[in-house]
mmCIF file of C-alpha atoms and ligand atoms in Angstrom:
data_model
loop_
_atom_site.group_PDB
_atom_site.id
_atom_site.type_symbol
_atom_site.label_atom_id
_atom_site.label_comp_id
_atom_site.label_asym_id
_atom_site.label_seq_id
_atom_site.Cartn_x
_atom_site.Cartn_y
_atom_site.Cartn_z
ATOM 1 C CA MET A 1 0.000 0.000 0.000
ATOM 2 C CA VAL A 2 2.846 2.365 -0.758
ATOM 3 C CA SER A 3 1.938 5.379 -2.756
ATOM 4 C CA PHE A 4 3.964 6.572 -5.652
ATOM 5 C CA ARG A 5 5.081 9.713 -3.850
ATOM 6 C CA GLY A 6 6.095 7.648 -0.797
ATOM 7 C CA THR A 7 8.311 5.377 -2.815
ATOM 8 C CA VAL A 8 10.099 8.248 -4.503
ATOM 9 C CA PHE A 9 10.570 10.010 -1.176
ATOM 10 C CA PHE A 10 12.004 6.878 0.429
ATOM 11 C CA PHE A 11 14.325 6.287 -2.452
ATOM 12 C CA ILE A 12 15.711 9.833 -2.495
ATOM 13 C CA VAL A 13 16.210 10.008 1.253
ATOM 14 C CA GLY A 14 17.855 6.636 1.374
ATOM 15 C CA PHE A 15 20.271 7.555 -1.346
ATOM 16 C CA ALA A 16 21.086 10.988 0.030
ATOM 17 C CA VAL A 17 21.854 9.710 3.520
ATOM 18 C CA SER A 18 23.806 6.618 2.671
ATOM 19 C CA THR A 19 26.915 8.391 1.361
ATOM 20 C CA PRO A 20 27.660 10.554 4.415
ATOM 21 C CA ILE A 21 27.138 7.610 6.749
ATOM 22 C CA SER A 22 29.673 5.469 4.995
ATOM 23 C CA LYS A 23 32.131 8.373 5.019
ATOM 24 C CA ARG A 24 31.666 8.881 8.751
ATOM 25 C CA GLN A 25 32.073 5.186 9.355
ATOM 26 C CA ALA A 26 35.375 5.305 7.530
ATOM 27 C CA GLU A 27 36.596 8.160 9.700
ATOM 28 C CA GLN A 28 35.551 6.335 12.817
ATOM 29 C CA SER A 29 37.353 3.221 11.859
ATOM 30 C CA THR A 30 40.624 5.069 11.201
ATOM 31 C CA GLU A 31 40.236 6.751 14.577
ATOM 32 C CA GLU A 32 39.557 3.450 16.253
ATOM 33 C CA ALA A 33 42.607 1.964 14.731
ATOM 34 C CA PHE A 34 45.095 4.492 16.058
ATOM 35 C CA SER A 35 48.418 3.722 14.527
ATOM 36 C CA CYS A 36 51.923 4.870 15.299
ATOM 37 C CA GLU A 37 52.838 4.517 11.684
ATOM 38 C CA GLY A 38 54.302 7.748 10.360
ATOM 39 C CA ARG A 39 54.355 9.304 13.831
ATOM 40 C CA SER A 40 57.414 10.082 15.872
ATOM 41 C CA PRO A 41 57.727 8.389 19.244
ATOM 42 C CA GLY A 42 55.684 10.201 21.852
ATOM 43 C CA MET A 43 52.255 10.420 23.374
ATOM 44 C CA TYR A 44 49.099 11.284 21.501
ATOM 45 C CA SER A 45 45.630 12.274 22.699
ATOM 46 C CA ASP A 46 42.848 9.759 22.535
ATOM 47 C CA HIS A 47 40.246 11.983 20.932
ATOM 48 C CA LYS A 48 37.429 9.831 22.216
ATOM 49 C CA ASN A 49 38.457 9.892 25.859
ATOM 50 C CA CYS A 50 40.355 12.827 27.277
ATOM 51 C CA SER A 51 41.681 10.878 30.213
ATOM 52 C CA MET A 52 43.399 8.398 27.918
ATOM 53 C CA TYR A 53 46.280 8.642 25.509
ATOM 54 C CA TYR A 54 48.310 6.570 23.092
ATOM 55 C CA GLU A 55 52.010 6.074 23.336
ATOM 56 C CA CYS A 56 54.212 5.333 20.397
ATOM 57 C CA VAL A 57 57.537 3.700 21.219
ATOM 58 C CA LEU A 58 59.899 2.553 18.453
ATOM 59 C CA GLY A 59 59.639 -1.177 17.847
ATOM 60 C CA HIS A 60 56.592 -1.549 20.118
ATOM 61 C CA PRO A 61 52.907 -1.837 19.469
ATOM 62 C CA VAL A 62 50.697 1.126 20.313
ATOM 63 C CA TYR A 63 50.142 1.559 24.034
ATOM 64 C CA HIS A 64 46.751 2.834 25.131
ATOM 65 C CA ARG A 65 47.106 4.277 28.614
ATOM 66 C CA ALA A 66 44.960 6.060 31.168
ATOM 67 C CA CYS A 67 45.801 9.150 33.222
ATOM 68 C CA ALA A 68 45.663 8.761 36.983
ATOM 69 C CA PRO A 69 42.157 8.699 38.380
ATOM 70 C CA GLY A 70 40.662 11.876 39.787
ATOM 71 C CA GLY A 71 40.077 14.025 36.741
ATOM 72 C CA PRO A 72 43.344 14.779 34.962
ATOM 73 C CA VAL A 73 43.224 14.815 31.183
ATOM 74 C CA PHE A 74 45.982 14.258 28.669
ATOM 75 C CA ASP A 75 47.786 17.344 27.426
ATOM 76 C CA GLU A 76 49.410 16.513 24.120
ATOM 77 C CA GLN A 77 51.320 19.783 24.009
ATOM 78 C CA ASP A 78 53.037 19.206 27.362
ATOM 79 C CA GLN A 79 53.108 15.401 26.930
ATOM 80 C CA MET A 80 51.604 14.792 30.343
ATOM 81 C CA CYS A 81 48.367 14.324 32.222
ATOM 82 C CA ASP A 82 47.288 17.532 33.922
ATOM 83 C CA TRP A 83 44.265 19.236 35.479
ATOM 84 C CA PRO A 84 41.751 20.476 32.907
ATOM 85 C CA GLU A 85 42.402 24.120 33.799
ATOM 86 C CA ASN A 86 45.980 23.691 32.583
ATOM 87 C CA VAL A 87 45.065 21.984 29.341
ATOM 88 C CA ALA A 88 43.872 23.604 26.132
ATOM 89 C CA PRO A 89 40.380 22.846 24.811
ATOM 90 C CA PRO A 90 38.743 20.573 23.837
ATOM 91 C CA CYS A 91 39.965 18.333 26.676
ATOM 92 C CA GLY A 92 40.823 21.162 29.049
ATOM 93 C CA THR A 93 39.420 24.535 29.895
ATOM 94 C CA GLN A 94 42.599 26.587 29.698
ATOM 95 C CA ARG A 95 41.957 29.921 28.094
ATOM 96 C CA MET A 96 44.065 30.660 25.099
ATOM 97 C CA VAL A 97 45.579 34.042 24.479
ATOM 98 C CA THR A 98 44.643 34.434 20.873
ATOM 99 C CA GLU A 99 45.828 37.976 20.307
ATOM 100 C CA ALA A 100 48.648 39.966 21.811
ATOM 101 C CA PRO A 101 47.105 42.487 24.193
ATOM 102 C CA ASP A 102 47.269 46.141 23.237
ATOM 103 C CA PRO A 103 50.455 47.836 24.371
ATOM 104 C CA PHE A 104 50.086 49.361 27.818
ATOM 105 C CA THR A 105 49.432 53.066 28.000
ATOM 106 C CA CYS A 106 48.827 55.436 30.904
ATOM 107 C CA GLU A 107 46.205 57.313 28.908
ATOM 108 C CA ASP A 108 42.910 57.393 30.779
ATOM 109 C CA ARG A 109 44.536 55.938 33.880
ATOM 110 C CA ALA A 110 45.030 57.542 37.263
ATOM 111 C CA PRO A 111 48.621 57.814 38.461
ATOM 112 C CA GLY A 112 49.573 54.592 40.161
ATOM 113 C CA LEU A 113 50.919 51.112 39.659
ATOM 114 C CA TYR A 114 49.410 48.604 37.236
ATOM 115 C CA ALA A 115 50.032 44.961 36.522
ATOM 116 C CA ASP A 116 52.138 44.104 33.487
ATOM 117 C CA LEU A 117 50.003 41.441 31.854
ATOM 118 C CA LEU A 118 52.938 40.070 29.895
ATOM 119 C CA ASN A 119 55.300 39.579 32.815
ATOM 120 C CA CYS A 120 54.246 38.929 36.387
ATOM 121 C CA SER A 121 57.503 40.219 37.802
ATOM 122 C CA MET A 122 57.134 43.608 36.120
ATOM 123 C CA TYR A 123 54.663 46.408 36.658
ATOM 124 C CA TRP A 124 53.713 49.688 35.022
ATOM 125 C CA GLU A 125 53.888 53.024 36.747
ATOM 126 C CA CYS A 126 51.786 55.935 35.566
ATOM 127 C CA VAL A 127 53.020 59.375 36.543
ATOM 128 C CA VAL A 128 51.322 62.542 35.324
ATOM 129 C CA GLY A 129 53.196 64.043 32.385
ATOM 130 C CA HIS A 130 55.420 61.013 31.808
ATOM 131 C CA PRO A 131 55.205 58.013 29.547
ATOM 132 C CA ALA A 132 54.456 54.717 31.267
ATOM 133 C CA TYR A 133 57.372 53.303 33.195
ATOM 134 C CA ASN A 134 57.867 49.541 33.013
ATOM 135 C CA ARG A 135 59.684 48.467 36.161
ATOM 136 C CA PRO A 136 60.793 45.142 37.635
ATOM 137 C CA CYS A 137 59.673 43.891 41.043
ATOM 138 C CA ALA A 138 63.105 43.368 42.538
ATOM 139 C CA PRO A 139 64.337 41.243 44.173
ATOM 140 C CA ASP A 140 63.904 38.182 42.014
ATOM 141 C CA GLY A 141 60.905 36.101 42.792
ATOM 142 C CA LEU A 142 58.469 38.872 43.663
ATOM 143 C CA VAL A 143 55.444 39.329 41.459
ATOM 144 C CA PHE A 144 53.063 42.231 41.178
ATOM 145 C CA ASN A 145 50.019 41.920 43.420
ATOM 146 C CA SER A 146 47.418 43.950 41.566
ATOM 147 C CA LEU A 147 44.902 43.684 44.404
ATOM 148 C CA LEU A 148 47.225 45.522 46.792
ATOM 149 C CA GLY A 149 49.300 47.401 44.213
ATOM 150 C CA VAL A 150 52.565 46.094 45.613
ATOM 151 C CA CYS A 151 55.344 43.685 44.687
ATOM 152 C CA ASP A 152 54.642 40.566 46.659
ATOM 153 C CA TRP A 153 55.551 36.936 47.178
ATOM 154 C CA PRO A 154 53.675 34.599 44.848
ATOM 155 C CA TYR A 155 51.999 32.829 47.753
ATOM 156 C CA ASN A 156 50.238 36.087 48.653
ATOM 157 C CA VAL A 157 48.983 36.658 45.143
ATOM 158 C CA VAL A 158 45.742 35.304 43.725
ATOM 159 C CA GLY A 159 45.440 34.548 40.017
ATOM 160 C CA THR A 160 47.832 33.621 37.255
ATOM 161 C CA CYS A 161 50.781 35.474 38.803
ATOM 162 C CA GLY A 162 50.519 33.886 42.213
ATOM 163 C CA THR A 163 49.847 30.637 43.945
ATOM 164 C CA LYS A 164 47.423 31.836 46.620
ATOM 165 C CA PRO A 165 44.078 30.061 46.354
ATOM 166 C CA ASP A 166 41.249 32.469 45.698
ATOM 167 C CA SER A 167 39.209 32.428 48.878
ATOM 168 C CA ARG A 168 36.294 34.129 47.197
ATOM 169 C CA ASP A 169 33.932 32.052 45.128
ATOM 170 C CA THR A 170 35.628 31.733 41.786
ATOM 171 C CA GLY A 171 32.894 29.705 40.139
ATOM 172 C CA ASP A 172 33.840 28.210 36.818
ATOM 173 C CA ALA A 173 35.914 30.603 34.808
ATOM 174 C CA MET A 174 34.690 29.205 31.516
ATOM 175 C CA THR A 175 31.005 29.386 32.191
ATOM 176 C CA GLY A 176 30.968 32.415 34.496
ATOM 177 C CA SER A 177 28.205 34.537 33.067
ATOM 178 C CA GLY A 178 27.433 38.170 33.485
ATOM 179 C CA ASN A 179 24.475 37.243 35.638
ATOM 180 C CA GLU A 180 26.573 35.326 38.107
ATOM 181 C CA MET A 181 28.897 38.238 38.435
ATOM 182 C CA ASP A 182 26.003 40.616 38.994
ATOM 183 C CA ASP A 183 24.609 38.338 41.653
ATOM 184 C CA ALA A 184 27.896 38.109 43.488
ATOM 185 C CA GLY A 185 28.789 41.702 42.764
ATOM 186 C CA SER A 186 27.369 43.530 45.755
ATOM 187 C CA GLY A 187 28.965 41.215 48.296
ATOM 188 C CA ASP A 188 32.354 41.208 46.623
ATOM 189 C CA GLU A 189 32.443 44.961 46.293
ATOM 190 C CA ASN A 190 31.787 45.312 49.980
ATOM 191 C CA THR A 191 34.639 43.032 50.936
ATOM 192 C CA GLU A 192 36.965 44.782 48.525
ATOM 193 C CA GLU A 193 36.114 48.187 49.922
ATOM 194 C CA THR A 194 37.235 47.042 53.332
ATOM 195 C CA VAL A 195 40.613 45.856 51.951
ATOM 196 C CA GLU A 196 42.741 48.878 52.646
ATOM 197 C CA VAL A 197 45.334 49.240 49.937
ATOM 198 C CA PHE A 198 48.677 50.007 51.498
ATOM 199 C CA SER A 199 50.597 52.915 50.056
ATOM 200 C CA CYS A 200 53.998 54.360 50.905
ATOM 201 C CA ASP A 201 52.819 57.819 49.877
ATOM 202 C CA GLY A 202 53.464 60.259 52.672
ATOM 203 C CA ARG A 203 55.322 57.695 54.775
ATOM 204 C CA ALA A 204 58.954 57.748 55.777
ATOM 205 C CA GLU A 205 61.182 54.916 54.624
ATOM 206 C CA GLY A 206 60.824 51.995 56.945
ATOM 207 C CA LEU A 207 58.781 48.971 57.819
ATOM 208 C CA TYR A 208 55.067 49.047 58.487
ATOM 209 C CA SER A 209 52.606 46.523 59.907
ATOM 210 C CA ASP A 210 50.227 44.758 57.595
ATOM 211 C CA PRO A 211 46.911 45.271 59.395
ATOM 212 C CA SER A 212 45.415 42.198 57.774
ATOM 213 C CA ASP A 213 48.268 39.768 58.506
ATOM 214 C CA CYS A 214 50.558 39.922 61.517
ATOM 215 C CA SER A 215 53.181 37.705 59.889
ATOM 216 C CA MET A 216 53.665 40.162 57.023
ATOM 217 C CA TYR A 217 54.927 43.686 56.789
ATOM 218 C CA TYR A 218 55.383 46.407 54.204
ATOM 219 C CA HIS A 219 58.691 47.982 53.365
ATOM 220 C CA CYS A 220 58.741 51.529 52.017
ATOM 221 C CA ALA A 221 61.923 52.453 50.176
ATOM 222 C CA ALA A 222 62.345 55.603 48.097
ATOM 223 C CA GLY A 223 61.927 55.031 44.385
ATOM 224 C CA HIS A 224 60.383 51.601 44.830
ATOM 225 C CA PRO A 225 56.858 50.356 45.088
ATOM 226 C CA PRO A 226 55.888 49.087 48.520
ATOM 227 C CA TYR A 227 57.337 45.665 49.243
ATOM 228 C CA HIS A 228 55.099 43.185 50.990
ATOM 229 C CA ARG A 229 57.295 40.769 52.904
ATOM 230 C CA PRO A 230 56.795 37.865 55.251
ATOM 231 C CA CYS A 231 58.415 37.362 58.616
ATOM 232 C CA ALA A 232 60.453 34.174 58.769
ATOM 233 C CA PRO A 233 58.295 31.077 58.992
ATOM 234 C CA GLY A 234 57.842 29.591 62.437
ATOM 235 C CA GLY A 235 55.438 31.962 64.082
ATOM 236 C CA THR A 236 57.115 35.343 64.368
ATOM 237 C CA VAL A 237 54.995 38.467 63.949
ATOM 238 C CA PHE A 238 55.946 41.945 62.881
ATOM 239 C CA ASP A 239 56.682 44.501 65.595
ATOM 240 C CA GLU A 240 56.347 47.965 64.109
ATOM 241 C CA GLN A 241 57.737 49.663 67.188
ATOM 242 C CA ASP A 242 60.998 47.701 67.086
ATOM 243 C CA GLN A 243 60.980 47.337 63.268
ATOM 244 C CA ILE A 244 61.637 43.605 63.462
ATOM 245 C CA CYS A 245 59.856 40.283 63.317
ATOM 246 C CA ASP A 246 59.755 38.804 66.797
ATOM 247 C CA TRP A 247 58.043 36.149 68.899
ATOM 248 C CA PRO A 248 54.494 37.106 69.871
ATOM 249 C CA GLU A 249 55.419 37.275 73.569
ATOM 250 C CA ASN A 250 57.785 40.148 72.759
ATOM 251 C CA VAL A 251 55.300 42.072 70.646
ATOM 252 C CA ALA A 252 52.503 44.295 71.900
ATOM 253 C CA PRO A 253 48.885 43.414 71.071
ATOM 254 C CA PRO A 254 47.077 43.016 68.757
ATOM 255 C CA CYS A 255 49.759 40.967 66.935
ATOM 256 C CA GLY A 256 51.624 39.881 70.029
ATOM 257 C CA THR A 257 50.761 38.924 73.572
ATOM 258 C CA GLU A 258 53.305 41.074 75.377
ATOM 259 C CA THR A 259 51.789 42.394 78.551
ATOM 260 C CA MET A 260 52.531 46.017 79.186
ATOM 261 C CA PRO A 261 53.493 47.011 82.712
ATOM 262 C CA PRO A 262 50.912 49.295 84.302
ATOM 263 C CA PRO A 263 51.721 52.949 83.775
ATOM 264 C CA PHE A 264 54.015 54.487 86.348
ATOM 265 C CA THR A 265 52.192 56.260 89.140
ATOM 266 C CA CYS A 266 53.334 58.312 92.133
ATOM 267 C CA ALA A 267 50.246 57.384 94.161
ATOM 268 C CA ASP A 268 52.045 54.648 96.117
ATOM 269 C CA LYS A 269 55.443 56.352 96.345
ATOM 270 C CA VAL A 270 57.218 58.871 98.496
ATOM 271 C CA PRO A 271 58.315 62.029 96.678
ATOM 272 C CA GLY A 272 61.557 61.510 94.820
ATOM 273 C CA SER A 273 62.967 60.288 91.503
ATOM 274 C CA TYR A 274 62.591 56.769 90.153
ATOM 275 C CA THR A 275 64.224 54.937 87.254
ATOM 276 C CA ASP A 276 61.930 54.397 84.263
ATOM 277 C CA PRO A 277 61.674 50.578 84.216
ATOM 278 C CA GLN A 278 61.481 50.695 80.417
ATOM 279 C CA ASN A 279 64.464 52.956 79.835
ATOM 280 C CA CYS A 280 67.475 53.531 82.073
ATOM 281 C CA ALA A 281 68.173 56.919 80.537
ATOM 282 C CA LYS A 282 64.811 58.250 81.737
ATOM 283 C CA PHE A 283 63.328 58.745 85.158
ATOM 284 C CA TYR A 284 60.082 59.707 86.838
ATOM 285 C CA GLN A 285 59.833 62.506 89.355
ATOM 286 C CA CYS A 286 57.179 62.379 92.044
ATOM 287 C CA VAL A 287 56.252 65.467 94.023
ATOM 288 C CA SER A 288 54.100 65.382 97.102
ATOM 289 C CA GLY A 289 50.366 65.507 96.510
ATOM 290 C CA HIS A 290 50.522 64.516 92.828
ATOM 291 C CA ALA A 291 49.823 60.998 91.558
ATOM 292 C CA GLU A 292 50.971 61.971 88.056
ATOM 293 C CA PRO A 293 54.784 61.780 87.652
ATOM 294 C CA SER A 294 56.945 64.004 85.507
ATOM 295 C CA HIS A 295 58.813 61.941 82.941
ATOM 296 C CA ARG A 296 62.349 63.234 82.382
ATOM 297 C CA ASP A 297 65.412 62.352 80.313
ATOM 298 C CA CYS A 298 68.967 62.085 81.538
ATOM 299 C CA PRO A 299 71.308 64.379 79.596
ATOM 300 C CA ALA A 300 72.495 62.798 76.342
ATOM 301 C CA GLY A 301 75.901 61.158 76.248
ATOM 302 C CA GLY A 302 75.386 57.806 77.909
ATOM 303 C CA LEU A 303 74.235 58.757 81.399
ATOM 304 C CA VAL A 304 71.728 56.489 83.137
ATOM 305 C CA PHE A 305 69.563 57.148 86.148
ATOM 306 C CA ASP A 306 71.120 56.246 89.484
ATOM 307 C CA ALA A 307 68.215 55.332 91.767
ATOM 308 C CA GLU A 308 70.443 55.302 94.844
ATOM 309 C CA LEU A 309 71.690 58.889 94.464
ATOM 310 C CA MET A 310 68.616 60.049 92.480
ATOM 311 C CA ILE A 311 70.807 61.622 89.814
ATOM 312 C CA CYS A 312 71.884 60.789 86.265
ATOM 313 C CA ASN A 313 75.259 59.126 86.485
ATOM 314 C CA TRP A 314 77.856 57.171 84.512
ATOM 315 C CA PRO A 315 76.951 53.484 84.097
ATOM 316 C CA ALA A 316 80.183 52.434 85.842
ATOM 317 C CA ALA A 317 78.936 54.158 89.024
ATOM 318 C CA VAL A 318 75.399 52.775 88.859
ATOM 319 C CA MET A 319 74.148 49.423 90.130
ATOM 320 C CA ALA A 320 72.986 46.792 87.607
ATOM 321 C CA PRO A 321 70.818 46.457 85.669
ATOM 322 C CA CYS A 322 71.121 50.088 84.504
ATOM 323 C CA GLY A 323 74.837 50.324 85.292
ATOM 324 C CA TYR A 324 77.769 47.931 85.568
ATOM 325 C CA LYS A 325 78.362 48.284 89.299
ATOM 326 C CA THR A 326 77.723 45.018 91.108
ATOM 327 C CA GLU A 327 78.339 45.942 94.754
HETATM 328 C C1 NAG B 1 37.752 7.173 29.773
HETATM 329 O O1 NAG B 1 38.832 6.433 30.276
HETATM 330 C C2 NAG B 1 38.833 6.257 31.674
HETATM 331 C C3 NAG B 1 40.121 5.571 32.055
HETATM 332 O O2 NAG B 1 40.300 4.395 31.347
HETATM 333 C C4 NAG B 1 37.581 5.493 32.090
HETATM 334 O O3 NAG B 1 37.544 5.341 33.489
HETATM 335 C C5 NAG B 1 36.357 6.259 31.639
HETATM 336 O O4 NAG B 1 35.203 5.541 31.924
HETATM 337 C C6 NAG B 1 36.430 6.551 30.148
HETATM 338 N N1 NAG B 1 35.353 7.458 29.789
HETATM 339 C C7 NAG B 1 34.579 7.266 28.757
HETATM 340 C C8 NAG B 1 33.529 8.286 28.524
HETATM 341 O O5 NAG B 1 34.715 6.291 28.021
HETATM 342 C C1 NAG B 2 60.103 39.360 33.240
HETATM 343 O O1 NAG B 2 60.794 40.418 33.838
HETATM 344 C C2 NAG B 2 61.937 40.041 34.585
HETATM 345 C C3 NAG B 2 62.441 41.263 35.312
HETATM 346 O O2 NAG B 2 62.725 42.313 34.428
HETATM 347 C C4 NAG B 2 62.952 39.421 33.628
HETATM 348 O O3 NAG B 2 64.073 39.021 34.369
HETATM 349 C C5 NAG B 2 62.312 38.244 32.957
HETATM 350 O O4 NAG B 2 63.203 37.711 31.992
HETATM 351 C C6 NAG B 2 61.007 38.628 32.268
HETATM 352 N N1 NAG B 2 60.359 37.425 31.814
HETATM 353 C C7 NAG B 2 59.832 37.339 30.607
HETATM 354 C C8 NAG B 2 59.147 36.056 30.293
HETATM 355 O O5 NAG B 2 59.908 38.258 29.797
#
């Protein structure tokens, strides 16, 4: 009961479709039969399964091997199994730089420091009325931290220049849509506003606490961007007053636990002069009827306060600990 039109239709469709199918089948069969013939020794992607690869070794049959379990895929370019974010598409998600970025210019930028997208250990400086300066983050090993605008150790830097894991929700870089960013936007902006960007502007050369991390400090040196440096590993914290990294028990709060002696008072003392327990070259003077002492300095030149004689004296004449005299 097949109509004339139906027969013609069937015939045409069958003919039209049969050629491409046989062609595809041919392609599939060559793919299935991966061969090392004509290939140099090495490893080759298995295009049907990203976590597998073929290995061609002279005088051996083709090896078909699997990457370690857990998600790595084969990276033919680097000849190794790696995480998808480090591997080019289609097996990985690594983003390719397809065009050289435009050369950096300070036009339309506020004066300041900017990341050099071509070299993590360089940065750009924009100064009004000057062309852009391209400067290195010395010493070797520092990279530019564009969040803080300083040269920093890689483990403090998030993103391609550093190794610090991004604590904020990174989502999936490949599929991150505008909507997701809008949704997360308000919260992220708020946290970023509270990140105070350290600047050496208006500061003397020297070392400064990092308010967000006690084991780090900033170093301001003329003609350099701020350096962001760590104290030695092992638990030391930065002591801005003494300009060193020290054990917490030697550092005042909030970074350390050093307990400060109570302030000197004359309330429980007879009138007279008393050595400043913090500094032998200073003393407190108590006068009758006043709880508040006067805080005075010994004359410069090495004199220390002699509590026995209530005068400033040479250390050789003063009892320890402020002087050397032992009896
Ligand atoms: C790909 O290969 C791995 C390792 O042999 C295997 O566990 C996995 O099931 C394969 N995936 C597919 C889609 O065939
Ligand atoms: C990046 O800059 C540093 C410092 O100037 C230089 O030593 C290094 O060779 C540069 N690296 C590249 C890839 O250009």
